[in-house]
Structure formats: structure tokens, C-alpha cells
Coordinates of C-alpha atoms and ligand atoms in Angstrom, one line a residue:
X294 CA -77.5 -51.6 -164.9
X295 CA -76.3 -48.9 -167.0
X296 CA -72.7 -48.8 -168.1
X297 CA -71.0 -46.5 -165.6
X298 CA -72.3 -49.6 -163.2
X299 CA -69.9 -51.2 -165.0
X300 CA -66.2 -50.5 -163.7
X301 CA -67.1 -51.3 -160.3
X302 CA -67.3 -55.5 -161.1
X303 CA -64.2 -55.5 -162.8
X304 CA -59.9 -54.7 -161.4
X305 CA -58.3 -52.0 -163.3
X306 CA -60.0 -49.2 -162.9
X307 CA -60.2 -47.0 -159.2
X308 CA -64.2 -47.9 -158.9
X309 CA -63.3 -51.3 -159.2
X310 CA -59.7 -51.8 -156.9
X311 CA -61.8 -50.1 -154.5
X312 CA -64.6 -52.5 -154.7
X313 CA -62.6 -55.5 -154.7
X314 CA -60.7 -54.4 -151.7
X315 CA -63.7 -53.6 -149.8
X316 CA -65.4 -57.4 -151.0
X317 CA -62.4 -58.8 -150.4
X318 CA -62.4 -57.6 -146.5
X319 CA -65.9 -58.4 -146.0
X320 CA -65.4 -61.7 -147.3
X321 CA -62.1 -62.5 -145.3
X322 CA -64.3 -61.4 -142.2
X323 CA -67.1 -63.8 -142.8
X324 CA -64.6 -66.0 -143.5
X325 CA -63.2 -65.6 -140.3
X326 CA -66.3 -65.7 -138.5
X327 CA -66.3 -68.9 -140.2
X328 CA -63.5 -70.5 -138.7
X329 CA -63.5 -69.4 -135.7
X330 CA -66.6 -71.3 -134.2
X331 CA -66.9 -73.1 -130.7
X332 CA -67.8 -76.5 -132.4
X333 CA -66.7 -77.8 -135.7
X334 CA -70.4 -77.9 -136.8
X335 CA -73.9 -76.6 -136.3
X336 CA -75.8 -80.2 -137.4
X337 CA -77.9 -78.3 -139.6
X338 CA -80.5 -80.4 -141.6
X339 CA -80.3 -80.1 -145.4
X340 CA -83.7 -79.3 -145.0
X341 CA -83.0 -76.6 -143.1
X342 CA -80.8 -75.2 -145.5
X343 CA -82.7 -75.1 -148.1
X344 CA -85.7 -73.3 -146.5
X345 CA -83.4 -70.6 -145.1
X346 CA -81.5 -69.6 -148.8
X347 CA -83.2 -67.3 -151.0
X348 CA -85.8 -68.5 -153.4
X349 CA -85.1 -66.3 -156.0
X350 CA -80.8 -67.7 -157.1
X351 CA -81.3 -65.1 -159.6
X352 CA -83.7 -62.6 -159.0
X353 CA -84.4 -59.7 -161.7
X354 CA -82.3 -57.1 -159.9
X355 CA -79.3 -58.5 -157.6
X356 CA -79.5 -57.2 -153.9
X357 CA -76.0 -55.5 -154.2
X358 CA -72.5 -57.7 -153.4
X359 CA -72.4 -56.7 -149.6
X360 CA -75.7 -58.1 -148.8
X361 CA -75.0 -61.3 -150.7
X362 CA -72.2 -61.7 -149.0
X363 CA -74.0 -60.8 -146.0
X364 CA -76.8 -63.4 -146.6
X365 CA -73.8 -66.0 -147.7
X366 CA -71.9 -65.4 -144.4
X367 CA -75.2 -66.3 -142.4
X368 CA -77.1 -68.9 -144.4
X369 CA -74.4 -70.5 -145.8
X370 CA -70.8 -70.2 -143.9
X371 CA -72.6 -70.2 -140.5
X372 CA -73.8 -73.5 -141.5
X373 CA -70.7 -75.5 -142.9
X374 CA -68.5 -77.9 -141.5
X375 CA -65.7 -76.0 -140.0
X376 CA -62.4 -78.1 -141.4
X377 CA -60.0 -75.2 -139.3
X378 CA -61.7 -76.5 -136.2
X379 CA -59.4 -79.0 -133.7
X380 CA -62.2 -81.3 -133.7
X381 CA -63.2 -81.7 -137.2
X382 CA -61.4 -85.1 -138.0
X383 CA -63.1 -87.4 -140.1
X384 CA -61.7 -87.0 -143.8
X385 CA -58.0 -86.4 -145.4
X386 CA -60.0 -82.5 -145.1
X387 CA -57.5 -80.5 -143.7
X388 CA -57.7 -76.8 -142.3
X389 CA -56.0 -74.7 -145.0
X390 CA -52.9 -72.9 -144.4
X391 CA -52.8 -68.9 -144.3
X392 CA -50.0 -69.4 -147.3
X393 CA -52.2 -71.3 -149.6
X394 CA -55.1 -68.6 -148.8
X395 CA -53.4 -65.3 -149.7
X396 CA -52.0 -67.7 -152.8
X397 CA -55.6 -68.3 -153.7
X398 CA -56.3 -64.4 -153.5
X399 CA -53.3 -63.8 -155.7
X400 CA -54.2 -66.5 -158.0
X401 CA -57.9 -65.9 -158.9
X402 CA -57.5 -62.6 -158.7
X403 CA -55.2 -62.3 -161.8
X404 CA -57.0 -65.2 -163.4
X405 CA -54.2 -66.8 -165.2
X406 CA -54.8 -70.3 -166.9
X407 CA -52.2 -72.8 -167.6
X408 CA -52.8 -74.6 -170.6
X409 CA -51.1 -71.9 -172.8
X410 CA -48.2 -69.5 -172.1
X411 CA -50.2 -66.7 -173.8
X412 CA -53.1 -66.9 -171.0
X413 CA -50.3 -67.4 -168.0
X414 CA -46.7 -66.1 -169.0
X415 CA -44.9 -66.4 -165.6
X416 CA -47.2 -68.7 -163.9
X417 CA -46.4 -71.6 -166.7
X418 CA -42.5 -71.3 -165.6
X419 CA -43.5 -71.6 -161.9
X420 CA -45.2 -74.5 -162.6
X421 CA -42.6 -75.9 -164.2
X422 CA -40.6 -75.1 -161.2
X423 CA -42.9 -76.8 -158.9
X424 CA -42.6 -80.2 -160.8
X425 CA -38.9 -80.5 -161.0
X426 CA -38.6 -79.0 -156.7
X427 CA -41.4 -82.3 -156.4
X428 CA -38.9 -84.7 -158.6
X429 CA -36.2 -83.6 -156.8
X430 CA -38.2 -84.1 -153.5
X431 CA -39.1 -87.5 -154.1
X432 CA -35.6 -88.6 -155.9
X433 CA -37.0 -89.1 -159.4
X434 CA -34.5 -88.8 -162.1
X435 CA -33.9 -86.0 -164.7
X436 CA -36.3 -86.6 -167.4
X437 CA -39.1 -86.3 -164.7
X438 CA -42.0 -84.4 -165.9
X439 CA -45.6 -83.9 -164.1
X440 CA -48.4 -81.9 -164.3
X441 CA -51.1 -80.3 -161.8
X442 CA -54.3 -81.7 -161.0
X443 CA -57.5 -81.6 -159.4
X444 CA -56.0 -84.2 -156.8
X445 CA -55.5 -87.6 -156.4
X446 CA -58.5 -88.8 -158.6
X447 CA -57.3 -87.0 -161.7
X448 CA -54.0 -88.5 -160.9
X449 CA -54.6 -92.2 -160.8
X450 CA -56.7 -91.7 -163.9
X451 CA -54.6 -90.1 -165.8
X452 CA -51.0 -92.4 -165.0
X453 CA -53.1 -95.2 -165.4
X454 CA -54.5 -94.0 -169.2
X455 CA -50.7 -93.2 -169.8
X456 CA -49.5 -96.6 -168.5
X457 CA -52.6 -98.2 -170.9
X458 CA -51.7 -96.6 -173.7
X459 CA -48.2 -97.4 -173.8
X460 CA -48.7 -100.7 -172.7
X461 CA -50.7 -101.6 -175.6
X462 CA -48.3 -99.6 -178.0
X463 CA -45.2 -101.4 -177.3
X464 CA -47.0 -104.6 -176.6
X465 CA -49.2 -105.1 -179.2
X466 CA -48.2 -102.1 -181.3
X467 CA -51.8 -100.8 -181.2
X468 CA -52.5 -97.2 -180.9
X469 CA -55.2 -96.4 -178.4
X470 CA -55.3 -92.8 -178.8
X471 CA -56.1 -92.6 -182.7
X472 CA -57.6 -96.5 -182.4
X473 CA -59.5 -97.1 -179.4
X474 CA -59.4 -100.1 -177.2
X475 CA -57.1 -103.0 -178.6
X476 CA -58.7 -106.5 -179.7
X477 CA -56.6 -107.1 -176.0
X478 CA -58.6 -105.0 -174.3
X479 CA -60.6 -107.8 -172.2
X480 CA -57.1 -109.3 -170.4
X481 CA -55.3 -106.2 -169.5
X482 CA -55.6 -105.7 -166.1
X483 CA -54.0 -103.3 -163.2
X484 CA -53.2 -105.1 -159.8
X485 CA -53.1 -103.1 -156.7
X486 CA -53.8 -104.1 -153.3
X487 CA -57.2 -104.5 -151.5
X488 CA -57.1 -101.3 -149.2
X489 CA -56.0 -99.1 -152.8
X490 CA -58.3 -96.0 -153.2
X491 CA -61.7 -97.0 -155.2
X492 CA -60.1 -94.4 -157.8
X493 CA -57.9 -97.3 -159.1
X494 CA -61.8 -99.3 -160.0
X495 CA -62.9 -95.7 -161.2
X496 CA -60.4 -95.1 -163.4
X497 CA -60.6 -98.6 -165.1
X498 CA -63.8 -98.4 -165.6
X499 CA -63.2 -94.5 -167.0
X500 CA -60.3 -96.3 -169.2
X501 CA -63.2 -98.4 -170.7
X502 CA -61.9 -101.8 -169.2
X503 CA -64.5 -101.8 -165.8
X504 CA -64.3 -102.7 -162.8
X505 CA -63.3 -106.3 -162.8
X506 CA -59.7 -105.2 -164.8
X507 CA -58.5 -104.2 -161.5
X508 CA -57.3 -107.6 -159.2
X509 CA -56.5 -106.4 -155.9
X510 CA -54.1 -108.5 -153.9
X511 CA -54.2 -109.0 -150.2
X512 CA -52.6 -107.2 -146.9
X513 CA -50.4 -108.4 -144.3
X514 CA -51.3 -107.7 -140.8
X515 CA -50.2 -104.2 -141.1
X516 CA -52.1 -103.6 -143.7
X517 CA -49.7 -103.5 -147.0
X518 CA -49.7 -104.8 -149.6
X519 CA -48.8 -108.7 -148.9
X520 CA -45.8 -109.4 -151.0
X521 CA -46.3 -113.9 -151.3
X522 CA -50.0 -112.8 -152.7
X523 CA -48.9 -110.1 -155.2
X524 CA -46.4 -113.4 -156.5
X525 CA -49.6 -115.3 -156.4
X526 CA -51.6 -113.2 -158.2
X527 CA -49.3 -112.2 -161.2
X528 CA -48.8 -115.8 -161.5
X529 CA -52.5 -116.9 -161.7
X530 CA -52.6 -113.8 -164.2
X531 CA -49.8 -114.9 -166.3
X532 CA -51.4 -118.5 -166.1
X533 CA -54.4 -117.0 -167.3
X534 CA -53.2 -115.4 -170.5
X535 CA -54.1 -111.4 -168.9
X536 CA -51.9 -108.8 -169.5
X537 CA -51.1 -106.6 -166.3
X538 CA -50.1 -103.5 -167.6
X539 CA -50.0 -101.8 -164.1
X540 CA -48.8 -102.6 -160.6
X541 CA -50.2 -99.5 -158.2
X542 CA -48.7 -99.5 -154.9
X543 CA -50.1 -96.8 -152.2
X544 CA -48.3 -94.6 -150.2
X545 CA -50.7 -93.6 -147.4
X546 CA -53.7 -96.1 -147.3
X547 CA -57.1 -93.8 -146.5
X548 CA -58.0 -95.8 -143.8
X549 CA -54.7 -97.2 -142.0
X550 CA -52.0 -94.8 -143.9
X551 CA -50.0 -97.9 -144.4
X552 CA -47.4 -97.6 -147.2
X553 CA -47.0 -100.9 -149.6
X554 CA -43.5 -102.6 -149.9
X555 CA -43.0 -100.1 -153.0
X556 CA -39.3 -101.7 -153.4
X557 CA -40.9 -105.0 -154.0
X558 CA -43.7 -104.2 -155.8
X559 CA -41.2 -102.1 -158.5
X560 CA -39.3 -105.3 -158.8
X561 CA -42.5 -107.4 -159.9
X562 CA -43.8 -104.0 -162.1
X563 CA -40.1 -104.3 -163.9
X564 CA -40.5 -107.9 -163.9
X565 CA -44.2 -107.8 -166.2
X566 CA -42.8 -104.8 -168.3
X567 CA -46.1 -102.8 -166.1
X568 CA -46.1 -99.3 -165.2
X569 CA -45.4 -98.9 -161.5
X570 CA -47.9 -96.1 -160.5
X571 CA -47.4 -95.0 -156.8
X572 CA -50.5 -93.6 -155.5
X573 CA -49.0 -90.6 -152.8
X574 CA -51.9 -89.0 -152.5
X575 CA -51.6 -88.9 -148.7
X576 CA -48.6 -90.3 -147.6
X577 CA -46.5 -88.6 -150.1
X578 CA -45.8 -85.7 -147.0
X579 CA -43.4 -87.9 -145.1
X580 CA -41.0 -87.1 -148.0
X581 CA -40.4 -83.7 -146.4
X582 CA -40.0 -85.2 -143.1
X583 CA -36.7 -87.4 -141.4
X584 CA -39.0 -90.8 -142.0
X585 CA -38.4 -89.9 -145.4
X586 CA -37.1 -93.2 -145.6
X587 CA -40.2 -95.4 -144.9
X588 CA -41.5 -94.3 -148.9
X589 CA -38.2 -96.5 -150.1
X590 CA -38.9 -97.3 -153.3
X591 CA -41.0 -94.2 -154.9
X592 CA -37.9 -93.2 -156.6
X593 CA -38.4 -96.1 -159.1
X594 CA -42.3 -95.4 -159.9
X595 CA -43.2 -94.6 -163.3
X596 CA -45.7 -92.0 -161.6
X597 CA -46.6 -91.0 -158.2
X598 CA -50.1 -89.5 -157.3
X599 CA -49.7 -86.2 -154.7
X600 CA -51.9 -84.3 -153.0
X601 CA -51.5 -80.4 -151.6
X602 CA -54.9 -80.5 -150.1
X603 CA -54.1 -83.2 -147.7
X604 CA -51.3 -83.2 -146.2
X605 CA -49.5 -80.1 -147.6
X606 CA -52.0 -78.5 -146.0
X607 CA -53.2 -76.5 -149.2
X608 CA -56.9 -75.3 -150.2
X609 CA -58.6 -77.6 -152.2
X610 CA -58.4 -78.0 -155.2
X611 CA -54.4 -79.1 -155.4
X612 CA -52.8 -82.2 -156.3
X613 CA -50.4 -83.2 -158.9
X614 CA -48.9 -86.1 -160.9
X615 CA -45.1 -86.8 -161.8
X616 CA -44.0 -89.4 -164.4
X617 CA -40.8 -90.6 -164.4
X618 CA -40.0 -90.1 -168.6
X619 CA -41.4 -87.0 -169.8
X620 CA -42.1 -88.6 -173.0
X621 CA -45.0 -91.0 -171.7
X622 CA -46.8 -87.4 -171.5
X623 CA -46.8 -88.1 -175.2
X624 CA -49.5 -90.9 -175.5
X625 CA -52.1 -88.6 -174.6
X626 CA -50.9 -85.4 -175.8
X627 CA -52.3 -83.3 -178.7
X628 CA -51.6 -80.3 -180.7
X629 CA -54.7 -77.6 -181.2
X630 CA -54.0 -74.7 -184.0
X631 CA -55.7 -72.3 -181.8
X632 CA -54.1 -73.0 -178.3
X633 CA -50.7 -75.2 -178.4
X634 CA -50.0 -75.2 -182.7
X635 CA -46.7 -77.6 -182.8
X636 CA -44.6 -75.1 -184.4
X637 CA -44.8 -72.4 -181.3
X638 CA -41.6 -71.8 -179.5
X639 CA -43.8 -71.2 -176.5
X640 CA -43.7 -73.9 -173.4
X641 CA -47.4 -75.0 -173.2
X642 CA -49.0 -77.6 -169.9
X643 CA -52.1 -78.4 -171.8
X644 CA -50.2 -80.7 -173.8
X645 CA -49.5 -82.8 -169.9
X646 CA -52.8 -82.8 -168.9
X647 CA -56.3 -83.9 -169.1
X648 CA -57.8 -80.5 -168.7
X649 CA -57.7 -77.4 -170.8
X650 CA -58.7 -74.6 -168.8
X651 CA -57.0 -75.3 -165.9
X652 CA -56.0 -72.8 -162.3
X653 CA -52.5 -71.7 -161.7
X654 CA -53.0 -74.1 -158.2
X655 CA -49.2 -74.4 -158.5
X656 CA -48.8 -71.2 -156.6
X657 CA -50.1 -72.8 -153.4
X658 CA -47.3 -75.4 -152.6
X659 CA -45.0 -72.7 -154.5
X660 CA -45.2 -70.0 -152.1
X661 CA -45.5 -71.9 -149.1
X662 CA -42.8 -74.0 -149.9
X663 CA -40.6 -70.9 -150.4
X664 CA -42.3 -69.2 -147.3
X665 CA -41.8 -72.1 -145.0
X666 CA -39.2 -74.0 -146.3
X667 CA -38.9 -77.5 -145.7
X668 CA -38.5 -77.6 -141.7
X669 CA -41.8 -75.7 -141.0
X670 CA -43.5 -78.6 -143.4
X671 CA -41.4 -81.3 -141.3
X672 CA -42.5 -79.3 -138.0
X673 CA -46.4 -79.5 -138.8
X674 CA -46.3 -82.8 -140.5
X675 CA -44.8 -84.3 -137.7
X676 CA -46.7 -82.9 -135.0
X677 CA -49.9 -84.7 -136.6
X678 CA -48.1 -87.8 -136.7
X679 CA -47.4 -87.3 -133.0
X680 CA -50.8 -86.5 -132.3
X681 CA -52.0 -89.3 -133.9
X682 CA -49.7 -91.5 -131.7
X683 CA -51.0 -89.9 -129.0
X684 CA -54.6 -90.3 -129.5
X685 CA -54.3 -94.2 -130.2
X686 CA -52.2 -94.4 -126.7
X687 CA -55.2 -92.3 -124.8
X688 CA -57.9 -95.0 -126.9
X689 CA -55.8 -97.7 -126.1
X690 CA -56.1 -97.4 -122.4
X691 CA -59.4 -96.3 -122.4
X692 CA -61.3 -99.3 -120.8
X693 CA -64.3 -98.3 -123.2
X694 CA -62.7 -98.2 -126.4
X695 CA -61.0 -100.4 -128.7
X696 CA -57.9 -99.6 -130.7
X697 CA -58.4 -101.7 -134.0
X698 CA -54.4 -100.8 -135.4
X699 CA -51.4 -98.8 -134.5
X700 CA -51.2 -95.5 -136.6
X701 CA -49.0 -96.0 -139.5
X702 CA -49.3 -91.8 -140.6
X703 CA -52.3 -90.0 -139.2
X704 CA -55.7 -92.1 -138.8
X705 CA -56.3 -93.7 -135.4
X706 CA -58.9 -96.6 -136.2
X707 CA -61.2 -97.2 -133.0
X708 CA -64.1 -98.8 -131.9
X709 CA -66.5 -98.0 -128.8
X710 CA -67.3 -100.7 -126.6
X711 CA -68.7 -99.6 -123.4
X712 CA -70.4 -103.0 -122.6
X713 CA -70.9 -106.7 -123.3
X714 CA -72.6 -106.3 -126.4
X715 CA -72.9 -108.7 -129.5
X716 CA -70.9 -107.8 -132.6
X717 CA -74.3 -106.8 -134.3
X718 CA -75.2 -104.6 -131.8
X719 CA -71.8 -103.2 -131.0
X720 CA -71.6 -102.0 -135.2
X721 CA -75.4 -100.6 -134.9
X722 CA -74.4 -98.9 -131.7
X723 CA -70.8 -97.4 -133.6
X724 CA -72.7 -96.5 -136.6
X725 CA -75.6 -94.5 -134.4
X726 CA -73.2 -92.8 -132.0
X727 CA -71.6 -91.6 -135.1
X728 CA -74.0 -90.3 -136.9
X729 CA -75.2 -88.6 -133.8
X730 CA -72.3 -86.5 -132.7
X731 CA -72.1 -85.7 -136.3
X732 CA -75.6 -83.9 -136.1
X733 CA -74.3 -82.7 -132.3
X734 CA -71.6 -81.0 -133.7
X735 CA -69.0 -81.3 -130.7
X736 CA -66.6 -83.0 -133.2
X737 CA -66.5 -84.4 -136.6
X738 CA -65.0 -88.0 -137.1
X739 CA -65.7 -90.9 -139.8
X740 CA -67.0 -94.1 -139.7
X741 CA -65.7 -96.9 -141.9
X742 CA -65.1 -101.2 -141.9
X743 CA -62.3 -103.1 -140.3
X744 CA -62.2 -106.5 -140.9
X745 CA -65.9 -106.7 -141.3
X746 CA -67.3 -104.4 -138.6
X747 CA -67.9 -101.2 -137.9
X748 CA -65.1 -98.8 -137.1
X749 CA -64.5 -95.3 -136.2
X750 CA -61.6 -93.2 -137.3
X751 CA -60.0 -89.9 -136.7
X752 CA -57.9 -88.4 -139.0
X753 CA -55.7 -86.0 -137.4
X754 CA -55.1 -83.2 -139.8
X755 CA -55.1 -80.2 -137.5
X756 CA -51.5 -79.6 -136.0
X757 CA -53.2 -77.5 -133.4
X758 CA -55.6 -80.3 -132.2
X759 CA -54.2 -81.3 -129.0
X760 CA -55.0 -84.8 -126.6
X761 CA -57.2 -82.4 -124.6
X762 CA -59.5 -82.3 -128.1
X763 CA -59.2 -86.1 -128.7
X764 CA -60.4 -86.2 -124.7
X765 CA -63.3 -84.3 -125.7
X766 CA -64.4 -85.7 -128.9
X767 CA -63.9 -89.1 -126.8
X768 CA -66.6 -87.7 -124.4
X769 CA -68.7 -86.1 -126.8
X770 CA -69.4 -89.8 -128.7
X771 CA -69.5 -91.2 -124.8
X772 CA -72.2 -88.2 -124.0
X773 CA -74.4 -88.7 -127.6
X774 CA -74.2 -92.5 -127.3
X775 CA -76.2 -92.6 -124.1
X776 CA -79.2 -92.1 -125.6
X777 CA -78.6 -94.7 -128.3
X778 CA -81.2 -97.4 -128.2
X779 CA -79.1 -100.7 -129.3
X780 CA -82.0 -102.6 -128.8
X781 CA -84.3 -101.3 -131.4
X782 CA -81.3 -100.8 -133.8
X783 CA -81.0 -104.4 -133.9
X784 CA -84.4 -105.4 -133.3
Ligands
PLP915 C1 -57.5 -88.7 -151.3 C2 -57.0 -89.8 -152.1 C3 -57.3 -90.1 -153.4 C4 -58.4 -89.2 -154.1 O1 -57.8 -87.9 -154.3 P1 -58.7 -86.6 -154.5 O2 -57.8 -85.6 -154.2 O3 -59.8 -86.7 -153.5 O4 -59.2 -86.6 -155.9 C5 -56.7 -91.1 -154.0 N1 -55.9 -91.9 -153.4 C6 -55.6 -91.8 -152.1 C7 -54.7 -92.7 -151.4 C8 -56.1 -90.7 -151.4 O5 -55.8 -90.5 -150.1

């Protein structure tokens, strides 16, 4: 390439506006192409894929950006699970919202990166801006502080590394961050109930502490988190000379969406002198709605887990973290010469997090929030909820299926049963009807375990899937599980 190749790769210059304005439309229209498929997925074998891309990732000379988006649009796009498609509803994966799109064209186009104000100017403020309109939103006091993240993974870690740390500073006046793990280290423990994400396990094991740090308490029959055993447990704890220097209730279970008693478990986090960590990762979207009122109790966290790219309906990557006393920021902060010196004037967010580069993802929930304002959230949120309603109704009278649990937000939990079959041969036949209308592609749903067998779940992201797209995605697992052989599944 010689240099006048040059300008055409880069913005600033006509060559290049030109050329990202063409790339950009050619991309938005295989992007469309995309998303605008009759089923949610093609069943492609991995296999498959890999024959069909290109040998050569990086061959000597490039083939020119409109045939490799050309070849990306067919090989790749053509080939991917659809998550805009009414049918696709298996994960917390939902179909981003035009908002969050054109605020991901805005956002990588100009680059900006939020751990110093001299690589984001503006975009630092609006992130700022986002926090204290989350605060606000979820009733946490003035000194509320919070930081975007990656999602609810990089969350959970992060409040629960804060909630160590100061833990073992005001307990045993250790400091982790210069010291390292306390002579402690063994007891302290986090308890959370038994249907918590696997990110609480992940993160102690992250914190150094593994796995077996984490006691889980048991559910009631709906699922929370069971209020008797949470006394229970503390007390065989205390008994047992641990430390628990977190209680993590959830707002949004993954499988059932049910919500712990997050008034009671703040009472027995206060109680301990614990951190009360609310993981919101999924439920924390009924704060924009009129059940507002079923996340009593969030107000009183230490720090809450949210996620934009679940039910804020935001591209992926987007989540954030609040904590309640800006100053717990502090046990993991640190001051660089070259990016954050302590003596700037400058507002810097790498100090808050546990990144250093880090996307300006902040202007996804920004603009939409200020495009759609709170009612056209509570209009879309909602309608999933209703949908979600409506699907268990339709499974519920469907003399072939089994409704394993109301929906508490928007996950209907289902089993098919189309005839006397043992429990063994009833989970083989679940699992195998699955994973064959996955690789059919009609519609996209999960599997998972309900009291010990095999379950099947939708989880009702799209607002524009409607009971005719349940009906289908009912028939389509009816249709695919005909040829399912129990017999040599369990043989
Ligand atoms: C999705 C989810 C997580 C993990 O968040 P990521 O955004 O996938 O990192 C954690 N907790 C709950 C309750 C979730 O729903």
C-alpha cells in the first residue's frame, strides 16, 4: 500500500468520510439481511463454518473492505443465531434496540475511552450522568457512585473484591490491596442463595478464597431465597468461627427471575457488619416499570449488579455497578503518573474500575433513556412480562406439556411430556428434542434442571414475539421430537 492508500482507512479527511460512509451502509445492509431471516437460525455445523471461511485470515494482500464484508455477510452473518428473531428465546440474549445501535456507531466511531478525561472529555461527564440517573432510579442515597462494566460478571467481581477488602480492613485492620490475603483468609465466606449466578463461585475463586467460600442457602417454593435457612446458615457460620463478609441477594434469578427477600436479607447483611451486594443483573428492569415495588429492599444494598444488555435492551457489551458510599471505590483504586496522577484537577473513571481502557458503553442506556424516556422502557418491559404470562397459560393447558413454575419476570420453565414415559426417559427425550430444534432452526430455546430433571425454558426477550410464535416454537419441538428415539437414548 503506498501512502496515498492511506487516508481512505482513517475519518478526517474526504477519502476517508467517504469511505466510512459507504462501509458503514454496506455493513448496516448485511446487517439487515441479518436480522431479517425467516428462522432464528440456519443449524449450521461448526464444521461447516470452518470449511466455508477463508484459509488465508491474513493473506499478503487484503481483498479490499467491500468484499470482506461481502464474504463476512455470507459466511459469517448468514450463519449466526439471529437474537432480533421472535423465536430466538433461550438466553438473557436480547434483540438490540435501534437506540443502542446508532449509539454504538456514534461511540466507536469517535473512539473515546473512559479511564481518563484527556482520552474522553464529554463522554466521562455523561457517564457520570448515567450513574447518578441509575442511583436515582433505584433510590440509593447521595454518596452513590458506580462505574460501567462489561456486565454482570465484572459486577459481582468487582463489589465482592470491594466488600473483601473492606471487610478485612475494618475487621482485622489488614490491608489486602498493598498485603494480600489476610492470615483470615480461610473463614471469610460470602452467602447467597442456591439459585445465585455461578459468578458469585467465580468471583471467589477470582478473589483467591475458591469455591467452597461461597455457602449458598436454600429457596422457598418460589424459588427465593428462604429466609429460616439464611438464619440457619449465619448461625452455623458464626458457630463455626467464619467470617461472612457478604450477603448477595438476586434480583432476577437466570432460571425462574425470582427476586430474594432483599428487605430481609439487608437486615441479616447489617446484622454481620457484611456487604449486601444485590445482584440486578436481570431483574434490575422492573425499576422502570409500576412493579417497581417488588425490588423492596435494593435501596439499602451496598451495591447492585445491572445489566443494559438484558433487559434494557442494549448491545452487548453494557452493564454497570453502583455502590452505595463512593468511598468503597477506594479499596481498589490507584493513582498512575501517566494516566490518573493524584494531583490532576481532571475527573478520571479508571480510578472506579477494574479496567483501564475501557468503551464509552454509557452512551447506550444514555441516549435511549433520553430518547424513550421512562414509559417507552415500562411499555416494552412489560409487554415481555405479559408475554411471558401468556406463554406459561398456553403450556399450562397444553395436555403435552408441563409447566414446572409460574413466571416471576420473563422465563417460562416447561417440560414436554407427550406420553407415559419414565423420568429417565422423559429428561433424555427433553434434552434430544432440544438439541434438535436447535440444529432445525425454527426457534431457539434453552435447556436447564429443575429439581433434578431436565427442563426447558424460554426466555422471552423479544417484545414483538407474540403467542402465535410461542404456538409455533411449541410445534416445532412437537414436529423435531417425533423422530426422537427414547429408547436407544436410554438404552
Ligand atoms: C447475566 C447475569 C450475570 C452475568 O452477567 P454477564 O453480563 O453475562 O457478565 C450475573 N448474574 C445474573 C443474575 C445474570 O442474569
Amino acid at each position: 500500500m503506498t501512502a496515498d492508500g492511506i487516508d481512505e482507512h482513517f475519518l478526517g479527511t474526504d477519502a476517508g468520510e467517504h469511505a466510512y460512509r459507504a462501509a458503514t451502509e454496506h455493513a448496516v445492509e448485511a446487517a439487515v439481511e441479518a436480522t431479517d431471516t425467516d428462522d432464528p437460525f440456519d443449524g449450521v455445523e461448526p464444521d461447516a463454518v470452518r470449511e466455508a471461511l477463508p484459509d488465508d485470515v491474513l493473506p499478503a494482500s487484503g481483498v479490499g473492505l467491500d468484499a470482506a464484508i461481502d464474504e463476512v455477510s455470507t459466511d459469517v452473518l448468514a450463519h449466526t443465531v439471529n437474537a432480533s428473531h421472535p423465536r430466538t428465546a433461550a438466553h438473557l440474549h436480547c434483540p438490540p434496540m435501534v437506540s443502542g445501535l446508532a449509539a454504538e456507531t456514534m461511540l466507536s466511531a469517535t473512539n473515546q475511552s473512559l479511564d481518563s478525561y484527556d482520552q474522553s472529555g464529554a463522554a466521562t461527564v455523561v457517564e457520570e450522568r448515567l450513574i447518578e440517573a441509575l442511583g436515582d432510579l433505584f433510590g440509593l442515597d447521595e454518596g452513590t457512585d458506580g462505574v460501567v462494566t462489561s456486565g454482570g460478571t465484572q459486577s459481582n467481581f468487582q463489589a465482592l473484591l470491594l466488600a473483601r477488602d473492606r471487610y478485612c480492613r475494618e475487621r482485622f485492620d489488614h490491608d489486602v490491596q498493598r498485603d494480600g490475603l489476610p492470615p483470615e483468609a480461610d473463614d471469610l465466606r460470602i452467602v447467597c442463595s442456591a439459585e445465585a449466578h455461578f459468578t458469585a463461585e467465580q468471583s471467589a475463586h477470582h478473589l483467591g478464597l475458591g469455591h467452597n467460600a461461597v455457602s449458598t442457602v436454600e429457596t422457598d417454593d418460589d424459588h427465593r431465597m428462604d429466609v429460616d435457612a439464611l438464619d440457619a446458615t449465619l448461625e452455623r457460620l458464626d458457630a463455626a468461627g467464619k467470617h461472612v463478609f457478604a450477603v448477595v441477594g438476586t434480583a432476577g434469578t437466570t432460571d425462574f427471575g425470582a427476586i430474594d427477600p432483599l428487605d430481609a436479607l439487608a437486615d441479616h447483611a447489617a446484622d454481620h457488619d457484611a456487604w449486601f451486594h444485590v445482584d440486578a443483573a436481570f431483574g434490575g428492569a422492573l425499576a422502570l416499570t409500576d412493579d417497581a415495588d417488588r425490588l423492596g429492599g435494593l435501596s439499602r444494598a451496598d451495591s447492585v449488579s445491572v445489566d443494559f444488555h438484558k433487559l434494557f435492551f442494549q448491545p452487548i457489551s453494557c452493564g454497570a455497578l453502583l455502590v452505595d458510599d463512593r468511598a468503597d471505590f477506594g479499596y481498589a483504586a490507584r493513582n498512575d503518573d501517566y494516566l490518573n496522577p493524584a494531583d490532576s484537577a481532571l475527573p478520571n473513571l479508571v480510578w472506579k474500575s477494574t479496567q483501564t481502557t475501557r468503551r464509552f458503553d454509557a452512551l447506550k442506556p444514555y441516549l435511549a433513556f433520553r430518547a424513550l424516556g421512562r414509559d417507552g422502557f415500562e411499555t416494552i418491559v412489560k409487554t415481555v412480562l405479559t408475554t411471558a404470562n401468556r406463554a406459561a397459560a398456553l403450556l399450562d393447558s397444553a395436555p403435552d406439556f408441563e409447566l414446572l413454575a409460574e413466571p416471576s419476570l420473563n422465563t417460562v420453565l416447561f417440560r414436554y411430556e407427550p406420553r407415559e414415559l419414565d423420568d429417565d426417559e422423559l429428561d433424555a427425550l427433553n434434552t434430544a428434542a432440544r438439541e434438535a430444534l436447535f440444529r432445525d432452526g425454527r426457534a431457539v430455546i434453552a435447556r436447564t434442571e429443575v429439581d433434578g430433571v431436565e427442563a426447558l425454558k424460554l426466555t422471552l426477550m423479544n417484545p414483538r414475539t407474540t403467542l402465535n410464535d410461542v404456538a409455533e416454537t411449541l410445534d416445532a419441538l412437537r414436529d423435531v421430537a417425533e423422530d426422537v428415539d427414547v429408547g436407544t437414548l436410554t438404552a
